[in-house]
Short mmCIF file of C-alpha atoms and ligand atoms in Angstrom, two decimals:
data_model
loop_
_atom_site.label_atom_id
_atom_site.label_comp_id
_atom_site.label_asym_id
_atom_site.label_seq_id
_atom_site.Cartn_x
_atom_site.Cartn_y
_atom_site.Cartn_z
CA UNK W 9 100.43 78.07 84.87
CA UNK W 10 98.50 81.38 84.19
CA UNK W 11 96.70 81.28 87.82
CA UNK W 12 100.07 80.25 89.83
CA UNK W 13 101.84 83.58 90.64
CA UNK W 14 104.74 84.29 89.07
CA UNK W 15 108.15 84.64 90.81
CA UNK W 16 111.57 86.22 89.53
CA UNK W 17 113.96 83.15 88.68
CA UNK W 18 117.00 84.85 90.81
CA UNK W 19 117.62 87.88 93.29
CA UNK W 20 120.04 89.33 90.28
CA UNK W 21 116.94 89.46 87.87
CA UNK W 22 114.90 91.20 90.73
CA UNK W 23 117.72 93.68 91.05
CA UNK W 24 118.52 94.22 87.20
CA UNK W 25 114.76 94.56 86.79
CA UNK W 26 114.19 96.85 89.18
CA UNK W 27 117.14 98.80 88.58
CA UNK W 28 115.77 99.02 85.05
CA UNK W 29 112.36 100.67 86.18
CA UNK W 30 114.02 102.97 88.43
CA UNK W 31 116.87 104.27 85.32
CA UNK W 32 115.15 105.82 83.08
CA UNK W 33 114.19 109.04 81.19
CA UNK W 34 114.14 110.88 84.56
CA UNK W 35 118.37 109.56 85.24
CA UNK W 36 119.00 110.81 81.25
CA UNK W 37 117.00 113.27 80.27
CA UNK W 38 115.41 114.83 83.65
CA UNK W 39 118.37 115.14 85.98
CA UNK W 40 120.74 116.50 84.25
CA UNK W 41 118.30 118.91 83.07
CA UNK W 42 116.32 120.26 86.22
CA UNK W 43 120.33 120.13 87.96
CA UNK W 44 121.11 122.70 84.97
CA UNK W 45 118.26 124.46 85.78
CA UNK W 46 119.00 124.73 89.89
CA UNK W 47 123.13 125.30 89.36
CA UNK W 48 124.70 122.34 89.38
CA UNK W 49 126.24 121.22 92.48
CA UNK W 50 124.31 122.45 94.85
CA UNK W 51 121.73 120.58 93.49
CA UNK W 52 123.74 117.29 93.43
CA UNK W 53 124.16 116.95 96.80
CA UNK W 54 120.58 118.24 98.23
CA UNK W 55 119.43 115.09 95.55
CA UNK W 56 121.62 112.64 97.00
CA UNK W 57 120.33 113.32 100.69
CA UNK W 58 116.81 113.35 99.22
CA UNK W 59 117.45 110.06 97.49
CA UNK W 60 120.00 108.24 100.77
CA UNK W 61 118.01 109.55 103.64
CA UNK W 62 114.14 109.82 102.52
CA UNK W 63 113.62 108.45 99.66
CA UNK W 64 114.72 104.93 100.58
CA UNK W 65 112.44 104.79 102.82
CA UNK W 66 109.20 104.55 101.04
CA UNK W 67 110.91 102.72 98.17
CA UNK W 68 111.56 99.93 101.14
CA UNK W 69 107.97 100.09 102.43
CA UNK W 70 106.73 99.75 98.56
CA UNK W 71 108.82 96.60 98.05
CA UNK W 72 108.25 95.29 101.63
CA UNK W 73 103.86 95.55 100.84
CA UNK W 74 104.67 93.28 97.61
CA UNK W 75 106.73 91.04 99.31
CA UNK W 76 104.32 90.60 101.93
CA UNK W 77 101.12 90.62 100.18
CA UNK W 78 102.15 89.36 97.02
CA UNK W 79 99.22 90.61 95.28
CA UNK W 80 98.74 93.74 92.65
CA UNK W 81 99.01 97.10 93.93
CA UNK W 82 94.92 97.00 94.48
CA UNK W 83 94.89 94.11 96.12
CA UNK W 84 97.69 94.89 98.38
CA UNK W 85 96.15 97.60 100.06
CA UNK W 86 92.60 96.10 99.99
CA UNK W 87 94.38 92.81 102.33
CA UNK W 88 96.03 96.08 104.47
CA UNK W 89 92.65 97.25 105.07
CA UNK W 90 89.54 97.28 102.71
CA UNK W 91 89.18 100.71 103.35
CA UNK W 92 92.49 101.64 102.18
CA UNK W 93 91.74 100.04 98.62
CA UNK W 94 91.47 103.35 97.40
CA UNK W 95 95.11 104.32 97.19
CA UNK W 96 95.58 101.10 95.22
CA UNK W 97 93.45 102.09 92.53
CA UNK W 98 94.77 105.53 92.40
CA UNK W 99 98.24 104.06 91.97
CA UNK W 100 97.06 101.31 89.47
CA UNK W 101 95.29 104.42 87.23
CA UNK W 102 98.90 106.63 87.78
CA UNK W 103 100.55 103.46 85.82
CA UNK W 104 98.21 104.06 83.03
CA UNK W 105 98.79 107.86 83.01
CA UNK W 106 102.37 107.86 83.18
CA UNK W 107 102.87 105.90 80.08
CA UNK W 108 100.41 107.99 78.60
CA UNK W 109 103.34 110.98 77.93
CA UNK W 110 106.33 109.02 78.74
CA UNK W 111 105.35 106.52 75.97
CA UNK W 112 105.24 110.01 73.73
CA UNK W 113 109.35 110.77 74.91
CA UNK W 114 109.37 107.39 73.87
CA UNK W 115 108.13 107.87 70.34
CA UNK W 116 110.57 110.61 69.54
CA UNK W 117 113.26 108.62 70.88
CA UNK W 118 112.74 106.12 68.17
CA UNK W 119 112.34 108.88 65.55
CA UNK W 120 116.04 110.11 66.45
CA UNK W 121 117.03 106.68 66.51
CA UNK W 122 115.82 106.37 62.86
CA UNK W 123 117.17 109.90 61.36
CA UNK W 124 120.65 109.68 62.81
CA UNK W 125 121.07 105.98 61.73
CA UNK W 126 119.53 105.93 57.89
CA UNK W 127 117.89 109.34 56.83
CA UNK W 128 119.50 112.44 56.16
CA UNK W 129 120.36 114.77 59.36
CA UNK W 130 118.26 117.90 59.63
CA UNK W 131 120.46 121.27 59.98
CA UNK W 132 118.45 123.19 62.29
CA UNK W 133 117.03 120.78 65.22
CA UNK W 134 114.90 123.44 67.00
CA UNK W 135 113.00 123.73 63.97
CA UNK W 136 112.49 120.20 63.31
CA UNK W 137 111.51 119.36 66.53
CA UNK W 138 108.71 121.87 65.49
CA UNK W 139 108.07 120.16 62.42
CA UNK W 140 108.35 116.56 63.48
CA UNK W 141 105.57 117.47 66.29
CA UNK W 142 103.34 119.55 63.92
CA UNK W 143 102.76 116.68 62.03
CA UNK W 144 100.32 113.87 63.90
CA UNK W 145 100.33 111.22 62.27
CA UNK W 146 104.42 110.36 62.67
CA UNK W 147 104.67 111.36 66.24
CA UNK W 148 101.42 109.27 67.38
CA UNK W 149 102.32 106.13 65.38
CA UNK W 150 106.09 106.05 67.02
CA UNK W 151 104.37 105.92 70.14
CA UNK W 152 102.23 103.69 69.45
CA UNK W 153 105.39 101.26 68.18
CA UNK W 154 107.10 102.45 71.39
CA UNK W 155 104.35 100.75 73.34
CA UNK W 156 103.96 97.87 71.10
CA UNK W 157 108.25 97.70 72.04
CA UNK W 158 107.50 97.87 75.35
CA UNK W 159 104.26 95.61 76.25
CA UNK W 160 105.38 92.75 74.14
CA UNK W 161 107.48 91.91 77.27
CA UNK W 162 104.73 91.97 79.77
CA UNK W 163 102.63 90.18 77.17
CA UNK W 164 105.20 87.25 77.33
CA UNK W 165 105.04 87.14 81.15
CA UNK W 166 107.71 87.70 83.85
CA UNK W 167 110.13 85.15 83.31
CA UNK W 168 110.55 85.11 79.76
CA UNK W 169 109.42 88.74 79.11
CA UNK W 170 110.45 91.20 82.34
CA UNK W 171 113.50 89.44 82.72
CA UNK W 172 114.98 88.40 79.77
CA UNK W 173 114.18 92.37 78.44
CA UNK W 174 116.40 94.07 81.35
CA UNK W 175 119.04 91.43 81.37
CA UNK W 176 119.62 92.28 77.65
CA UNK W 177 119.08 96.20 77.69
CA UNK W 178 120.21 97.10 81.03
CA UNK W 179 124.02 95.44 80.67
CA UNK W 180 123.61 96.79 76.78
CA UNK W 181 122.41 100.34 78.39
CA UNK W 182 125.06 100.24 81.06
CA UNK W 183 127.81 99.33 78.58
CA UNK W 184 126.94 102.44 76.43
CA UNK W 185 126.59 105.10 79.01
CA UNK W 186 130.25 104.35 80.24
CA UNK W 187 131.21 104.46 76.69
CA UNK W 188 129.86 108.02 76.01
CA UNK W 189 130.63 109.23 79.63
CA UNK W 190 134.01 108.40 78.97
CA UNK W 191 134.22 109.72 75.61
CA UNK W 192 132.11 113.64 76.90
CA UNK W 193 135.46 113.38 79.80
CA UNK W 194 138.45 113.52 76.52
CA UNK W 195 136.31 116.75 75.14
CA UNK W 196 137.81 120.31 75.37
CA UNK W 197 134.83 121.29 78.38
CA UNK W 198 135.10 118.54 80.17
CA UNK W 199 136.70 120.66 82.94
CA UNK W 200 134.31 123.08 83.40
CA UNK W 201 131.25 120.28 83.00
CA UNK W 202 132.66 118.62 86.05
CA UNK W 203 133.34 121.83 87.64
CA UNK W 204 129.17 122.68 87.06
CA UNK W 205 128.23 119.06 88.90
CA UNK W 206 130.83 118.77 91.81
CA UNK W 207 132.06 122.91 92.81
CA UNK W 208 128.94 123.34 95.15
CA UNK W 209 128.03 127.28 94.67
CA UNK W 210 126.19 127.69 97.76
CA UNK W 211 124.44 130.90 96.46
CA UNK W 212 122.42 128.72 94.29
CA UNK W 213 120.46 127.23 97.44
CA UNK W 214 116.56 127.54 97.52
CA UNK W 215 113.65 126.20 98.57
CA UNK W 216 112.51 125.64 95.37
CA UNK W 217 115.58 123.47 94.71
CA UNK W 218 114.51 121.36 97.93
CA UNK W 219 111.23 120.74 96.24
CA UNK W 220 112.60 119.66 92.75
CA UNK W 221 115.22 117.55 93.89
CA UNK W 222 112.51 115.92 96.19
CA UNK W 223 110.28 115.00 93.58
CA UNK W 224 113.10 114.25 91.03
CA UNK W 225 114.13 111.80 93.45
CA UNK W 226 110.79 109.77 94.12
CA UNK W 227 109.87 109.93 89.79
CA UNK W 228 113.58 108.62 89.77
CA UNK W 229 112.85 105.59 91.84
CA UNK W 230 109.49 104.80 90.53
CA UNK W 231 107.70 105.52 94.19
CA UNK W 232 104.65 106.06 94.86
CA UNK W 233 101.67 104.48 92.29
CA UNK W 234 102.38 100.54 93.15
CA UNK W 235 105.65 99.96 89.96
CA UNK W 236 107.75 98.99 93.20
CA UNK W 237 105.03 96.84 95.17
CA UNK W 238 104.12 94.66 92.07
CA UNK W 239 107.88 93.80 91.40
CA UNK W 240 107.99 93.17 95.19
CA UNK W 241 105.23 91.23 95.00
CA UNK W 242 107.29 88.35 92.85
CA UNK W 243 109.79 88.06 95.79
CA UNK W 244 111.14 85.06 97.45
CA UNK W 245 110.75 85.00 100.93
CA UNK W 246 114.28 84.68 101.98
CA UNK W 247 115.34 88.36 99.81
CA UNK W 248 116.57 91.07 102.42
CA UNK W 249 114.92 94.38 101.29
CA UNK W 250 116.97 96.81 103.11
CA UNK W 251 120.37 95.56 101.31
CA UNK W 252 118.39 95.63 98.09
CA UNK W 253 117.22 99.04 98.45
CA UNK W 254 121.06 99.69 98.87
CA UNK W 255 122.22 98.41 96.22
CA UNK W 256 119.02 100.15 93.40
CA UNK W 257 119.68 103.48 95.29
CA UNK W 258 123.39 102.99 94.67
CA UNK W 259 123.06 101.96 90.70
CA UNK W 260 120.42 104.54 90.13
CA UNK W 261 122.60 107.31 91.76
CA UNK W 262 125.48 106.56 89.54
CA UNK W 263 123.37 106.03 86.40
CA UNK W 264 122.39 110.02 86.95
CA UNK W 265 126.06 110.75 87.87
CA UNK W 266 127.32 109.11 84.65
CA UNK W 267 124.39 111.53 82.23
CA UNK W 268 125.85 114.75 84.02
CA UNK W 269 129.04 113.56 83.09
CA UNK W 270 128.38 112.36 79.92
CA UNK W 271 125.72 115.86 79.18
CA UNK W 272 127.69 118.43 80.26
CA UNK W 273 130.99 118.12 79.23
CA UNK W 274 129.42 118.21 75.49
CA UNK W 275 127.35 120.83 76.57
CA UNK W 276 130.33 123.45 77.77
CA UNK W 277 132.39 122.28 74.88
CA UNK W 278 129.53 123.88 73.09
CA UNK W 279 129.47 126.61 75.15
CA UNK W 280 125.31 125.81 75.34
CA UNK W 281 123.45 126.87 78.41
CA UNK W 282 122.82 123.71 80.85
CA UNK W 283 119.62 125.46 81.78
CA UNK W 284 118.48 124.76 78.01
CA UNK W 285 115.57 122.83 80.08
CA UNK W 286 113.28 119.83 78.83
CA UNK W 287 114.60 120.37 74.84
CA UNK W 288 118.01 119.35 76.08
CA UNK W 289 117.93 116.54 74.96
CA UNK W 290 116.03 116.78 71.63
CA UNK W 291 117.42 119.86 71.03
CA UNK W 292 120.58 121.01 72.08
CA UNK W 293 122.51 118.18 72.30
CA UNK W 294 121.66 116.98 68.59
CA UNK W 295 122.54 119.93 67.34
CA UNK W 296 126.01 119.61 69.08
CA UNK W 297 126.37 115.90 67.61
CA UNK W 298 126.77 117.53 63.92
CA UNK W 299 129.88 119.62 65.15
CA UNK W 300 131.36 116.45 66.44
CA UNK W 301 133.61 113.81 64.78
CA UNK W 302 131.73 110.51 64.08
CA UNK W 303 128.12 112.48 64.46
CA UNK W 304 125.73 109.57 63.32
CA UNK W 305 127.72 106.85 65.63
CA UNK W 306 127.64 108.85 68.86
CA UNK W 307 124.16 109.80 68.22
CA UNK W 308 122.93 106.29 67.64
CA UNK W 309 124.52 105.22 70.89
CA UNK W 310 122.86 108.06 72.70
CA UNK W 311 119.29 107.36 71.47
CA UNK W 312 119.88 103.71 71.85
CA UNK W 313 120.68 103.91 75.38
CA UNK W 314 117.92 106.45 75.84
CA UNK W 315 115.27 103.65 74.51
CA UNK W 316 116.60 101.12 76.72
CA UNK W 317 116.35 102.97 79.65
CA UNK W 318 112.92 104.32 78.82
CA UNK W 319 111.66 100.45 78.25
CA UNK W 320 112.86 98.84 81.03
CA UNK W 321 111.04 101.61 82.72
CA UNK W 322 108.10 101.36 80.93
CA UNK W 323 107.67 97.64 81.56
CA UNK W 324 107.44 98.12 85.01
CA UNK W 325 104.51 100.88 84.39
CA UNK W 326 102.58 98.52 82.23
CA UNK W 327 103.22 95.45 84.49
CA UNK W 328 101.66 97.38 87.42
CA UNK W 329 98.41 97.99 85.68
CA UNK W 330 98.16 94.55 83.74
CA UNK W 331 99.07 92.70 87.12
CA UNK W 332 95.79 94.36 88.41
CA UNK W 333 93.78 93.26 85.75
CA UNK W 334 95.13 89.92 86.18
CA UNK W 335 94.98 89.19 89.77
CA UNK W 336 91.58 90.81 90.40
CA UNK W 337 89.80 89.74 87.43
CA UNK W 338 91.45 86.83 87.42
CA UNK W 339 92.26 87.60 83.54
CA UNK W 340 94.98 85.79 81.56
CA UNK W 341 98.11 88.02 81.09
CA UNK W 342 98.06 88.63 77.45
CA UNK W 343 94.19 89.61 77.16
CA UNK W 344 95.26 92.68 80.46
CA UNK W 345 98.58 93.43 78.13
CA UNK W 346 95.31 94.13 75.57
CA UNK W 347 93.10 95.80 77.79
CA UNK W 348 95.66 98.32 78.85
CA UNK W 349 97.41 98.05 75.42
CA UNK W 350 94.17 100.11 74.31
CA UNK W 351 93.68 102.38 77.66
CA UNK W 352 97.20 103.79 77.15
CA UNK W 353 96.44 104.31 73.26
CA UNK W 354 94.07 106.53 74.36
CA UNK W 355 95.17 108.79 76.64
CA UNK W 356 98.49 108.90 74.37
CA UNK W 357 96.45 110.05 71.71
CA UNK W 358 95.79 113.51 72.89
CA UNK W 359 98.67 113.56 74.48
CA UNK W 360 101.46 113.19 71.25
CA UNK W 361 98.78 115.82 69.63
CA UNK W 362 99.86 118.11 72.60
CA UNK W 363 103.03 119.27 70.56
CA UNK W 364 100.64 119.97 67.18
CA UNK W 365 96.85 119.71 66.36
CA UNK W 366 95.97 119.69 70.44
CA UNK W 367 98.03 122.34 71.24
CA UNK W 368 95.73 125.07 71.93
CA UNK W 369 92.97 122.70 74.07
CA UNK W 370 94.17 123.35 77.60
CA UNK W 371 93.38 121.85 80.76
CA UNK W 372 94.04 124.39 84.31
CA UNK W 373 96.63 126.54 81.49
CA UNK W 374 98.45 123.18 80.54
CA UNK W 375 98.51 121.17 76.97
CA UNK W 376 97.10 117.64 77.69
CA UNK W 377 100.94 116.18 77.85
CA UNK W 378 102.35 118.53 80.56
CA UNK W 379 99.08 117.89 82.60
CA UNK W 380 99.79 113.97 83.09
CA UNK W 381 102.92 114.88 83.50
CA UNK W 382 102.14 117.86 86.08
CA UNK W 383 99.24 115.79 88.03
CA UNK W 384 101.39 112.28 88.06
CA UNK W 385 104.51 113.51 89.42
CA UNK W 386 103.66 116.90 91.28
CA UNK W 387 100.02 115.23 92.97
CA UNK W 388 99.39 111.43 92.16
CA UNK W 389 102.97 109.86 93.37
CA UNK W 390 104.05 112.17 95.91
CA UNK W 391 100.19 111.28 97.12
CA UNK W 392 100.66 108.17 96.38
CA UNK W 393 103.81 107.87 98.52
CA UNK W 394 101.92 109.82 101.76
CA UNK W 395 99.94 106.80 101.38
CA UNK W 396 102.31 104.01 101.69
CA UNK W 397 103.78 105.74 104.10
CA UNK W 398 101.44 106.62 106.22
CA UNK W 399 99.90 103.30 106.54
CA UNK W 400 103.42 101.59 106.89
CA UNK W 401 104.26 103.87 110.18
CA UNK W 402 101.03 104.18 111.65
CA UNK W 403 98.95 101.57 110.18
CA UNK W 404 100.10 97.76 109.67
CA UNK W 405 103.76 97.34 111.59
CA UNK W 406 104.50 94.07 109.77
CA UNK W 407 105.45 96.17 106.83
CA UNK W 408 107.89 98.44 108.64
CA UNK W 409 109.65 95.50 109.92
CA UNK W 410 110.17 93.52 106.49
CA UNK W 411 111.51 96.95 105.01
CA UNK W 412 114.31 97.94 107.39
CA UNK W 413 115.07 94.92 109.77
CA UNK W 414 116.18 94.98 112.94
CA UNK W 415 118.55 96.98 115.22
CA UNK W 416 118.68 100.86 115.91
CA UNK W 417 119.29 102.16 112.48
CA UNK W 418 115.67 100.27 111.49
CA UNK W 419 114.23 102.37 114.82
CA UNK W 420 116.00 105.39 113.05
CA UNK W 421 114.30 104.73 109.92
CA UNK W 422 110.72 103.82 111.64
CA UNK W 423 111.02 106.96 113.36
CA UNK W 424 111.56 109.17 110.09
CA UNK W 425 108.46 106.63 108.33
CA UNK W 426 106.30 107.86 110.80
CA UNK W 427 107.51 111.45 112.20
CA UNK W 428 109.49 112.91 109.20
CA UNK W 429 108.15 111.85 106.08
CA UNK W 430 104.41 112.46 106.48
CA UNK W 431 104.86 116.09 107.38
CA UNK W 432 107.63 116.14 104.31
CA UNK W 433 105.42 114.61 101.65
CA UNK W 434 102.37 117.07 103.14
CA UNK W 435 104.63 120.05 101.98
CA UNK W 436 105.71 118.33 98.31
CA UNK W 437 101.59 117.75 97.94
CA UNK W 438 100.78 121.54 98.92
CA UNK W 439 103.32 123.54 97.58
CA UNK W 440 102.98 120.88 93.97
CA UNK W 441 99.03 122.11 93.88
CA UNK W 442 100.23 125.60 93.85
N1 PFF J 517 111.87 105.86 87.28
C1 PFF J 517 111.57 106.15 85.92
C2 PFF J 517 112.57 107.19 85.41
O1 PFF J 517 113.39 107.69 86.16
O2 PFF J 517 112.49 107.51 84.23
C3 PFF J 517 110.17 106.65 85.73
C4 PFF J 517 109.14 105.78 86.35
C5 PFF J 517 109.10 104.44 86.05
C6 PFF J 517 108.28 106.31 87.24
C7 PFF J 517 108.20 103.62 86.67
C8 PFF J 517 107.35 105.51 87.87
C9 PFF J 517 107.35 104.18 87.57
F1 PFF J 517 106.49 103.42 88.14
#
């Protein structure tokens, strides 16, 4: 079995699965955050054109390479065109440095998870989010058991691992956010939440925004370091990538919908800034459970969904880099999960430290944590994304062709592969190095 490629049992495990890389920490916790921070609306809808109208695009061409080559992401590009083996391995080392702080978010997810469920509620939670993080042994060894959570599956294999994880957590995951979406709409700011995500205040409009909701929008749909081309790669041939690009754009659109309208609701009611930034979540919003009725069981369900989303997205980062091992070196699956099982451990190391010991050891002004996080989504994707690109439109045609079809809106999108994206995705690289 171990050398026969692996294939997804059904197109509805393909989509939950890929669905379940694309929803994660960036729908929850980074959306409705960096839409706080550019004014709401506005935001919303400069996202959504980012997300409908380029964005697609090189999430098609990512899946179409898989489906084609059905190799890893280094051995994709190598059959392209040895020369362009390169971006592979850049993409195949991004999947090892994403985990590297995500896997950390991870970690204090689980530690939430724990204090709201058994252990007695801390008062203040901007100081113990201080404490918790000055401390290094708790913080490292959660995420440490949040990657032991979340490799197990790729361990297993696809089938009985990949799948059978997101069709548990992502109908589990979906079931709660409608829940607590639906519970944030019967609060007293409800109003004025939905009033912040859908009364456009046109004022608000910068270039900066563009930028942001760019690059929210290609973390958001895991683009541009190979996540997309390795779960492409277990494809049948008879799959039709454009509809299935519809239908993950559509469910990861209304997965960030449903967080703005389950965040800021609570947040208004609270009469809490949305621009409270990256502590939102660990922060603010804890401290407004305790004011609520039923604190512990709204909390639970809030971490809970926030760990399912953040492991069904982390499976797809490990499988990208374990897939490598395994098709190149021709390694069995669980001795990659291994490999890269210790390669993330260390990089995650310094990184949990960040927050405590580490804090002061800075590389280019930046604590190890925000620099993976600065050079994977500011440089390596968007980068990694030119790439894909690039070679789609100019490069090997075939690909173009799988991803959008026939008919004039697949000229449409062929023209914006090759004319409107490159120059777009030059811009996100140069004004991200800034
Ligand atoms: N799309 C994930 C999120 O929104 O949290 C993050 C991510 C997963 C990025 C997988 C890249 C990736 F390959």
């Amino acid at each position: 079995m171990e050398n026969k490629r692996p294939e997804w049992t059904s197109y509805i495990s393909f989509i939950i699965a890929t669905i379940g890389s694309a929803v994660g920490l960036g729908n929850i916790w980074r959306f409705p955050y960096i839409m706080g921070e550019y004014g709401g609306a506005v935001f919303l809808l400069v996202y959504l054109f980012m997300v409908a109208l380029i964005c697609a695009i090189p999430l098609a061409v990512e899946l179409a390479m898989g489906k084609i080559y059905k190799s890893d992401v280094v051995s994709v590009y190598e059959k392209i065109n040895s020369r362009f083996k390169i971006f592979g391995i850049i993409g195949g080392i991004t999947a090892v440095l994403i985990p590297a702080f995500y896997f950390v978010v991870g970690g204090w997810i689980i530690n939430y998870i724990w204090i709201f469920l058994i252990n007695d509620i801390p008062a203040d939670f901007s100081a113990y989010f201080l404490t918790m993080n000055a401390n290094p042994y708790i913080p490292l060894s959660l995420t440490v058991l949040f990657l032991l959570c979340t490799i197990i599956f790729p361990f297993i294999g696809l089938n009985k691992g990949i799948e059978r994880a997101n069709n548990i957590m992502m109908p589990l995951f979906g079931i709660m956010l409608i829940l607590l979406a639906g519970y944030a709409l019967t609060l007293s700011g409800a109003q004025e939440g939905l009033r912040f995500m859908f009364k456009p205040d046109f004022s608000k409009f910068s270039g900066e925004m563009i930028l942001a909701a760019l690059g929210q929008a290609l973390f958001t749909l895991s683009i541009g370091m190979g996540a997309m081309i390795t779960y492409g790669s277990y494809l049948k041939k008879e799959v039709n990538i454009r509809k299935s690009v519809y239908t993950l754009i559509f469910f990861d659109t209304v997965v960030a919908m449903l967080a703005g309208i389950m965040i800021f609701p609570i947040v208004f009611t609270n009469g809490i800034e949305p621009t409270a930034g990256a502590t939102l979540v660990f922060i603010s919003l804890p401290q407004i459970f305790l004011s609520l009725p039923f604190t512990r069981v709204l909390a639970v369900i809030f971490f809970l969904l926030l760990f399912f989303a953040a492991i069904t997205s982390g499976i797809s980062l490990l499988e990208t880099s374990i897939a490598c091992l395994c098709d190149r070196f021709k390694m069995s699956r669980k001795k990659s999960a291994l490999l890269i099982f210790l390669a993330v451990l260390l990089l995650a190391l310094p990184s949990s430290l960040s927050f405590g010991l580490m804090t002061d050891i800075r590389i280019f002004d930046k604590t190890f944590f925000d620099f993976l996080d600065y050079i994977t989504s500011n440089i390596l994707m968007p980068f990694g994304s030119l790439a894909a690109v690039i070679i789609a439109g100019w490069y090997a045609k075939n690909i173009a062709k799988e991803a959008f079809g026939e008919g004039n809106f697949a000229r449409l999108l062929t023209f914006l592969l090759k004319f409107v994206l490159p120059p777009v995705l030059i811009a996100v690289l140069i004004i991200g190095l800034n």
